[in-house]
Amino acid sequence: MPFQMHGLVVLAFLGAVLLPPPPVIAVNTDKGSQTNAKKELSGYVLVKLATSSDTAKIAKGHSLEDVKKVGSTGWRQMKIKDTKGSLQKVQELIEAGVQAEPIYEVYAAVTPNDPAWTASPAYLATAMQRISAPAAWDIHTGSQTIGPTVCIIDTGISFSHPDLVGNVFVDGSYNAITNVAGAAAEDDNSHGTHCAGTIGGVGNNNAGVAGVAWRVRMITCKFLSSSGSGSTADAAECVAWCRAQGAKITSNSWGGGGYSQALYDEIKASRDAGHLFVVAAGNANQDINATPSYPASYDLDNIISVGASDPTNDARASFSNYGATQVDLFAPGVNIYSTVLAGSYGLKSGTSMACPHVAGASALLWSYAPSLTYSQVKAHLMSSVDKVAGLAGTCVTGGRLNLLSALKVAGVNPPADPTVTVRLVNGPSSSEGRVEVWYNGQWGTVCDDAWDALDAKVVCRQLGLPTAYAQAYGGARYGQNPAVPIMMDDVACRGTEGTLQSCPHIGPTAQNCAHSKDAGVACPSTAPPDPVSPTIRLVNGRTSSEGRVEVLVGGRWGTVCDDLFGSAEARVICRQLGLPSSSASAKGNAYFGQNSALPIVMDDLGCKGNEATLQACKYKSVHNCQHYEDAGVICAGTTTTTTSDVPLPADKDDFSKGGNGNGKDRKLIT
């Protein structure tokens, strides 16, 4: 494009002051962030140079002092040494054939600053329920290992906040104001910390708030001061920094400056690297189709521009900017409850609060389907909105973010790499999780009927992961996914197949399963720890105090049939392992998965409960069992109930004493 003179703008966050409980407050317009007016940073300009050798020449010839490099696309910040204003100096440089622009001030998108430290967490629930987050969390809660890093370009983050610890990282963070990495990016305003809580407040920890993504890796680039203002020069530097750290998503709750070519160049470079730039649309209550607001109005397809809606009624927030082609979608941005400084929580309103909902949704979606491109993530988020009559014509989609629908869209989307037809979802690492397969043109789950270590070995091999210690899990250990169908049942791999789909199985039309039995797999690279007892071990449990029972009998390891297996046997096993035994519970029906790689060495056990070892109990070595009857135990006082502790389906036999225990009504794999 032909070069034009632009202003170097000071930026600010877009709406993030602590608010009292409803009624919804009116918008404060005492800061530049509340209008789309441009304000230049006095005494400085940005200059783009073809080579580094031009720096001294340009500085000397135009009474400038080189300050620092800005970003990665050739721009430098220079200080004006004569009496000219920034616009005059830019004009002088342009007339001399030098590409230059002012530095604009930008601000966080702020609304009124009344304190509200006693806010009720009910506001959090309202916003999250509005975007169908609770139902989405039943499918996926995020991942730090296979999900993208989110870089929050803002006032920094309170790294020690108890509801952020574990999801925020000092390493990789940066202060663009002082040019110091690490702890120097600590928040001194609370705006960035509030955004972080919405994106990735630690979930399911019985404290504070839960972010859109419960598990996510967040870093920050601080360029806004304690007052919430900053410059386009430092903003461009932050975009380049985040890209260099490998962050595939940046969350940008600020704006208010004029067009900056330097900032545009860095966002474009991030697009070329496959990264998303999620940004607040602004709080001026203006149509930004008619009056552009930057950076939301840059014409780049990796930008997702977010307006603010009221989660109580889905109406556009009174302060939010809008634009039929310049705003992509809306998200909750009124009375949003999240993390603030000093380990506390508070309410804030603004498009600043809407933006991190979408940044968090992008992270959750990308970790659910890691093979997606940035354009696919954006398309899924936009195509899955809830259409809202009052938002028609105010944004591209005419709707508000729906997290559940976005995951459902990704669930049926073909893999970006056609060779990737199996994935592990919702595990703590990329090597374990719920098994989902691409089958007949759709993603779906696998039932845990007959699911064992041989099936797990095939999944691990198909994913290029270690197979020697592959572990199979049932009972929706890694959560259920009711958004997709159950594609495979009664899988019967030999362990040598190249793909799970090539193993004998029952397809989706004949399966009789439920998502409470979604199968999972772990592909560890090392063997599990040695058992406490050399003649008995618990395998495939969540801790060392529970799992499938495997015993050494006659010089060979084997499993135990659940016929007549009850609490007396469970107490003996726990005592033999040196674990609490008084309330030990017995588990049947391959509760902790099957192991068809071993023989069944015990059946019809008859322990009294006071034996020193399971081998000392009465039992039959000749059995009439199958591995779907592999017995397990939980030694009481050491574990808590999770999603895998689901009731056994009513059509399964009662394996405990007093039941028929024969298991012969179950179908066999042939």
Short mmCIF file of C-alpha atoms in Angstrom, two decimals, residues 254-587:
data_model
loop_
_atom_site.label_atom_id
_atom_site.label_comp_id
_atom_site.label_asym_id
_atom_site.label_seq_id
_atom_site.Cartn_x
_atom_site.Cartn_y
_atom_site.Cartn_z
CA TRP A 254 -6.71 -2.55 24.70
CA GLY A 255 -6.97 -0.03 21.88
CA GLY A 256 -7.68 3.60 21.14
CA GLY A 257 -4.83 4.65 18.87
CA GLY A 258 -4.66 5.52 15.23
CA TYR A 259 -3.45 3.30 12.42
CA SER A 260 0.11 2.08 13.08
CA GLN A 261 1.97 0.40 10.25
CA ALA A 262 4.51 -0.96 12.75
CA LEU A 263 1.80 -2.70 14.76
CA TYR A 264 0.09 -3.91 11.60
CA ASP A 265 3.37 -5.40 10.36
CA GLU A 266 3.84 -7.41 13.57
CA ILE A 267 0.27 -8.75 13.61
CA LYS A 268 0.72 -9.73 9.96
CA ALA A 269 3.99 -11.50 10.80
CA SER A 270 2.14 -13.41 13.50
CA ARG A 271 -0.54 -14.36 10.98
CA ASP A 272 2.16 -15.67 8.67
CA ALA A 273 3.41 -17.80 11.60
CA GLY A 274 -0.10 -19.24 12.11
CA HIS A 275 -1.07 -17.23 15.19
CA LEU A 276 -4.40 -15.68 16.31
CA PHE A 277 -4.75 -12.10 17.52
CA VAL A 278 -7.89 -11.80 19.72
CA VAL A 279 -8.77 -8.17 20.44
CA ALA A 280 -11.35 -6.04 22.21
CA ALA A 281 -13.53 -3.98 19.86
CA GLY A 282 -13.50 -0.90 22.14
CA ASN A 283 -15.82 0.91 24.52
CA ALA A 284 -16.84 4.04 22.62
CA ASN A 285 -20.37 2.83 21.70
CA GLN A 286 -19.46 3.58 18.07
CA ASP A 287 -19.86 1.89 14.71
CA ILE A 288 -16.25 1.08 13.88
CA ASN A 289 -17.22 0.42 10.27
CA ALA A 290 -17.65 4.18 10.04
CA THR A 291 -15.03 5.22 12.61
CA PRO A 292 -12.25 2.60 12.75
CA SER A 293 -10.79 1.57 16.10
CA TYR A 294 -7.37 0.00 16.07
CA PRO A 295 -6.10 -2.67 16.37
CA ALA A 296 -9.59 -4.19 16.05
CA SER A 297 -10.09 -2.59 12.60
CA TYR A 298 -6.92 -3.85 10.91
CA ASP A 299 -7.80 -5.85 7.80
CA LEU A 300 -6.04 -9.11 8.74
CA ASP A 301 -7.75 -12.49 8.83
CA ASN A 302 -5.99 -13.69 12.00
CA ILE A 303 -7.73 -10.98 14.03
CA ILE A 304 -10.85 -11.87 16.01
CA SER A 305 -12.54 -8.63 17.06
CA VAL A 306 -14.81 -9.07 20.09
CA GLY A 307 -17.70 -6.89 21.27
CA ALA A 308 -19.20 -7.02 24.77
CA SER A 309 -22.64 -8.38 25.62
CA ASP A 310 -24.56 -8.44 28.88
CA PRO A 311 -24.66 -12.06 30.12
CA THR A 312 -27.98 -11.51 31.91
CA ASN A 313 -29.94 -10.76 28.74
CA ASP A 314 -27.60 -11.20 25.73
CA ALA A 315 -28.01 -7.54 24.75
CA ARG A 316 -25.10 -5.53 23.40
CA ALA A 317 -23.45 -3.72 26.31
CA SER A 318 -24.27 0.00 26.24
CA PHE A 319 -20.58 0.92 25.94
CA SER A 320 -19.49 -1.66 23.35
CA ASN A 321 -18.35 -0.75 19.88
CA TYR A 322 -20.02 -2.59 17.01
CA GLY A 323 -19.61 -2.98 13.26
CA ALA A 324 -21.23 -5.22 10.67
CA THR A 325 -17.86 -6.19 9.18
CA GLN A 326 -15.35 -4.94 11.77
CA VAL A 327 -16.57 -6.84 14.84
CA ASP A 328 -16.63 -10.63 14.50
CA LEU A 329 -18.72 -11.77 17.47
CA PHE A 330 -19.80 -10.82 20.97
CA ALA A 331 -18.99 -12.37 24.35
CA PRO A 332 -19.95 -11.54 27.97
CA GLY A 333 -18.39 -8.27 29.10
CA VAL A 334 -20.61 -6.81 31.84
CA ASN A 335 -19.98 -7.49 35.55
CA ILE A 336 -17.43 -10.20 34.89
CA TYR A 337 -16.02 -11.73 38.08
CA SER A 338 -12.38 -12.78 37.96
CA THR A 339 -8.96 -12.65 39.59
CA VAL A 340 -7.36 -9.34 40.65
CA LEU A 341 -4.31 -8.32 42.67
CA ALA A 342 -3.45 -9.48 46.21
CA GLY A 343 -4.93 -12.93 45.59
CA SER A 344 -8.42 -11.51 45.48
CA TYR A 345 -11.35 -11.29 43.05
CA GLY A 346 -13.47 -8.50 41.61
CA LEU A 347 -15.97 -7.36 39.00
CA LYS A 348 -14.99 -5.51 35.85
CA SER A 349 -16.86 -4.54 32.70
CA GLY A 350 -15.78 -3.70 29.18
CA THR A 351 -14.83 -5.25 25.88
CA SER A 352 -11.60 -5.98 27.79
CA MET A 353 -13.60 -8.63 29.64
CA ALA A 354 -15.26 -10.00 26.50
CA CYS A 355 -11.94 -10.48 24.69
CA PRO A 356 -10.46 -13.07 27.13
CA HIS A 357 -13.62 -15.21 26.89
CA VAL A 358 -12.83 -15.67 23.20
CA ALA A 359 -9.07 -16.03 23.79
CA GLY A 360 -9.82 -18.78 26.31
CA ALA A 361 -12.27 -20.42 23.92
CA SER A 362 -9.60 -20.37 21.20
CA ALA A 363 -7.14 -22.09 23.55
CA LEU A 364 -9.69 -24.73 24.60
CA LEU A 365 -10.70 -25.45 21.02
CA TRP A 366 -7.11 -25.65 19.81
CA SER A 367 -6.11 -28.07 22.56
CA TYR A 368 -9.17 -30.20 21.77
CA ALA A 369 -8.21 -30.37 18.09
CA PRO A 370 -4.48 -29.51 17.89
CA SER A 371 -4.24 -30.07 14.13
CA LEU A 372 -6.49 -27.07 13.39
CA THR A 373 -5.06 -24.00 11.69
CA TYR A 374 -5.63 -20.48 13.03
CA SER A 375 -8.19 -19.86 10.30
CA GLN A 376 -10.07 -23.04 11.21
CA VAL A 377 -10.14 -22.10 14.91
CA LYS A 378 -11.55 -18.69 13.99
CA ALA A 379 -14.07 -20.21 11.56
CA HIS A 380 -15.29 -22.73 14.16
CA LEU A 381 -15.79 -20.03 16.79
CA MET A 382 -17.68 -17.80 14.35
CA SER A 383 -19.82 -20.50 12.75
CA SER A 384 -20.96 -21.84 16.13
CA VAL A 385 -22.27 -18.66 17.77
CA ASP A 386 -25.74 -18.38 19.23
CA LYS A 387 -27.63 -16.05 16.93
CA VAL A 388 -29.10 -13.16 18.92
CA ALA A 389 -31.75 -10.92 17.37
CA GLY A 390 -30.39 -7.81 19.07
CA LEU A 391 -26.91 -8.41 17.68
CA ALA A 392 -27.99 -8.79 14.05
CA GLY A 393 -26.16 -6.25 11.92
CA THR A 394 -23.78 -5.30 14.73
CA CYS A 395 -21.12 -7.91 13.92
CA VAL A 396 -20.13 -10.37 11.21
CA THR A 397 -21.81 -13.36 12.84
CA GLY A 398 -24.80 -11.66 14.44
CA GLY A 399 -24.21 -13.74 17.53
CA ARG A 400 -22.54 -14.46 20.85
CA LEU A 401 -19.84 -17.02 21.65
CA ASN A 402 -21.01 -20.59 22.39
CA LEU A 403 -18.17 -22.75 23.71
CA LEU A 404 -20.06 -26.05 23.54
CA SER A 405 -21.14 -25.52 19.94
CA ALA A 406 -17.56 -24.66 18.96
CA LEU A 407 -16.31 -27.98 20.36
CA LYS A 408 -19.11 -29.80 18.57
CA VAL A 409 -18.12 -28.19 15.28
CA ALA A 410 -14.51 -29.26 15.83
CA GLY A 411 -15.74 -32.74 16.73
CA VAL A 412 -17.14 -33.32 13.25
CA ASN A 413 -14.50 -31.39 11.33
CA PRO A 414 -12.15 -33.61 9.28
CA PRO A 415 -8.58 -33.73 10.58
CA ALA A 416 -6.31 -31.15 8.94
CA ASP A 417 -3.82 -33.98 8.34
CA PRO A 418 -5.69 -36.86 6.66
CA THR A 419 -3.23 -39.34 8.17
CA VAL A 420 -4.30 -38.36 11.70
CA THR A 421 -7.34 -40.53 12.46
CA VAL A 422 -7.05 -41.00 16.22
CA ARG A 423 -6.47 -38.51 19.01
CA LEU A 424 -6.13 -38.43 22.80
CA VAL A 425 -8.29 -35.76 24.43
CA ASN A 426 -8.57 -34.25 27.92
CA GLY A 427 -5.52 -35.95 29.38
CA PRO A 428 -2.85 -34.22 31.47
CA SER A 429 -0.32 -34.71 28.66
CA SER A 430 -0.21 -35.44 24.94
CA SER A 431 0.50 -39.12 25.67
CA GLU A 432 -2.75 -39.95 27.46
CA GLY A 433 -6.43 -39.13 27.29
CA ARG A 434 -9.85 -40.13 26.00
CA VAL A 435 -9.60 -42.00 22.70
CA GLU A 436 -11.42 -40.37 19.78
CA VAL A 437 -11.32 -41.83 16.27
CA TRP A 438 -12.07 -40.46 12.80
CA TYR A 439 -14.53 -43.02 11.48
CA ASN A 440 -16.85 -42.85 8.48
CA GLY A 441 -16.24 -39.13 8.09
CA GLN A 442 -16.81 -38.15 11.70
CA TRP A 443 -15.01 -38.04 15.04
CA GLY A 444 -16.34 -40.30 17.79
CA THR A 445 -15.43 -42.12 20.99
CA VAL A 446 -14.67 -45.79 21.73
CA CYS A 447 -16.63 -47.96 24.19
CA ASP A 448 -14.64 -49.67 26.95
CA ASP A 449 -16.33 -53.07 26.45
CA ALA A 450 -13.49 -55.58 25.93
CA TRP A 451 -11.02 -52.66 26.00
CA ASP A 452 -7.58 -53.81 27.09
CA ALA A 453 -3.82 -53.28 26.88
CA LEU A 454 -3.59 -54.75 23.37
CA ASP A 455 -6.03 -52.12 22.09
CA ALA A 456 -4.07 -49.43 23.94
CA LYS A 457 -0.85 -50.61 22.31
CA VAL A 458 -2.38 -50.13 18.85
CA VAL A 459 -3.55 -46.60 19.70
CA CYS A 460 -0.11 -45.65 21.01
CA ARG A 461 1.57 -47.07 17.89
CA GLN A 462 -0.88 -45.23 15.63
CA LEU A 463 0.05 -41.95 17.35
CA GLY A 464 3.78 -42.62 17.18
CA LEU A 465 4.00 -42.95 20.99
CA PRO A 466 5.74 -45.62 23.12
CA THR A 467 3.88 -48.94 23.20
CA ALA A 468 5.80 -51.06 25.70
CA TYR A 469 3.83 -49.88 28.73
CA ALA A 470 0.55 -48.91 27.05
CA GLN A 471 -2.33 -48.79 29.51
CA ALA A 472 -6.07 -49.07 28.80
CA TYR A 473 -8.68 -47.22 30.85
CA GLY A 474 -12.45 -47.43 30.97
CA GLY A 475 -15.27 -45.74 32.83
CA ALA A 476 -14.72 -42.36 31.13
CA ARG A 477 -11.56 -41.81 33.16
CA TYR A 478 -10.77 -38.79 30.96
CA GLY A 479 -14.33 -37.50 30.86
CA GLN A 480 -17.28 -38.16 28.57
CA ASN A 481 -17.91 -36.58 25.17
CA PRO A 482 -21.64 -36.68 24.47
CA ALA A 483 -21.14 -34.19 21.62
CA VAL A 484 -19.95 -36.99 19.30
CA PRO A 485 -21.27 -40.52 18.67
CA ILE A 486 -19.74 -43.75 19.97
CA MET A 487 -18.01 -45.12 16.90
CA MET A 488 -16.45 -48.39 18.05
CA ASP A 489 -17.49 -51.11 20.52
CA ASP A 490 -16.09 -54.52 21.49
CA VAL A 491 -12.69 -53.67 20.01
CA ALA A 492 -10.53 -56.82 19.83
CA CYS A 493 -7.04 -55.90 18.66
CA ARG A 494 -4.24 -58.45 18.55
CA GLY A 495 -1.79 -55.68 19.43
CA THR A 496 0.06 -55.75 16.11
CA GLU A 497 -2.35 -53.72 13.95
CA GLY A 498 -1.30 -50.39 12.47
CA THR A 499 -4.54 -48.59 13.27
CA LEU A 500 -7.36 -49.01 15.75
CA GLN A 501 -9.87 -48.86 12.91
CA SER A 502 -8.35 -52.04 11.41
CA CYS A 503 -9.00 -54.08 14.58
CA PRO A 504 -12.13 -56.31 14.80
CA HIS A 505 -14.96 -54.27 16.33
CA ILE A 506 -18.64 -53.41 16.25
CA GLY A 507 -19.45 -50.20 14.40
CA PRO A 508 -21.65 -47.26 15.46
CA THR A 509 -24.95 -48.66 14.24
CA ALA A 510 -24.71 -51.86 16.31
CA GLN A 511 -23.05 -50.63 19.51
CA ASN A 512 -25.00 -50.73 22.78
CA CYS A 513 -22.81 -48.48 24.89
CA ALA A 514 -23.02 -45.15 26.75
CA HIS A 515 -20.57 -42.27 27.05
CA SER A 516 -20.03 -43.15 30.72
CA LYS A 517 -17.85 -45.92 29.23
CA ASP A 518 -15.72 -43.76 26.92
CA ALA A 519 -12.35 -45.52 26.68
CA GLY A 520 -8.98 -43.94 27.36
CA VAL A 521 -5.31 -44.74 26.86
CA ALA A 522 -1.97 -43.80 28.41
CA CYS A 523 1.31 -44.26 26.49
CA PRO A 524 4.07 -43.76 29.11
CA SER A 525 7.70 -44.05 28.05
CA THR A 526 8.77 -45.82 31.25
CA ALA A 527 7.45 -48.74 33.28
CA PRO A 528 5.14 -48.05 36.22
CA PRO A 529 6.77 -48.16 39.68
CA ASP A 530 7.54 -51.58 41.13
CA PRO A 531 4.70 -52.88 43.31
CA VAL A 532 5.06 -52.85 47.09
CA SER A 533 4.61 -56.65 47.21
CA PRO A 534 6.63 -58.84 44.81
CA THR A 535 3.66 -61.19 44.39
CA ILE A 536 0.72 -58.81 43.88
CA ARG A 537 0.24 -55.44 42.20
CA LEU A 538 -2.43 -52.88 41.34
CA VAL A 539 -2.40 -51.70 37.72
CA ASN A 540 -4.11 -48.90 35.75
CA GLY A 541 -5.35 -47.03 38.81
CA ARG A 542 -5.20 -43.27 39.23
CA THR A 543 -2.87 -43.77 42.22
CA SER A 544 -0.73 -46.62 43.52
CA SER A 545 -3.49 -47.54 45.98
CA GLU A 546 -6.08 -48.66 43.44
CA GLY A 547 -6.24 -50.62 40.22
CA ARG A 548 -6.68 -53.93 38.47
CA VAL A 549 -5.43 -56.84 40.63
CA GLU A 550 -2.56 -58.85 39.14
CA VAL A 551 -0.96 -61.69 41.13
CA LEU A 552 2.04 -63.97 40.83
CA VAL A 553 0.89 -67.60 41.00
CA GLY A 554 2.98 -70.61 40.03
CA GLY A 555 5.74 -68.42 38.63
CA ARG A 556 3.49 -66.43 36.27
CA TRP A 557 1.62 -63.15 36.56
CA GLY A 558 -2.09 -63.14 35.89
CA THR A 559 -5.39 -61.43 36.60
CA VAL A 560 -8.19 -62.35 39.02
CA CYS A 561 -11.74 -63.16 37.96
CA ASP A 562 -14.47 -61.14 39.68
CA ASP A 563 -16.69 -64.21 40.33
CA LEU A 564 -17.34 -64.26 44.13
CA PHE A 565 -14.88 -61.38 44.49
CA GLY A 566 -15.89 -59.09 47.35
CA SER A 567 -14.84 -56.92 50.28
CA ALA A 568 -13.04 -59.73 52.15
CA GLU A 569 -10.74 -60.27 49.19
CA ALA A 570 -10.25 -56.51 48.84
CA ARG A 571 -9.16 -56.21 52.50
CA VAL A 572 -6.62 -59.00 52.08
CA ILE A 573 -5.14 -57.40 48.96
CA CYS A 574 -4.83 -53.96 50.57
CA ARG A 575 -3.26 -55.44 53.70
CA GLN A 576 -0.82 -57.45 51.56
CA LEU A 577 0.23 -54.22 49.84
CA GLY A 578 0.62 -52.33 53.11
CA LEU A 579 -2.33 -50.05 52.32
CA PRO A 580 -5.42 -49.09 54.39
CA SER A 581 -7.77 -52.05 54.38
CA SER A 582 -10.62 -51.43 56.80
CA SER A 583 -12.94 -49.97 54.17
CA ALA A 584 -11.41 -51.48 51.06
CA SER A 585 -13.84 -51.86 48.17
CA ALA A 586 -13.94 -54.48 45.43
CA LYS A 587 -14.42 -53.56 41.77
#
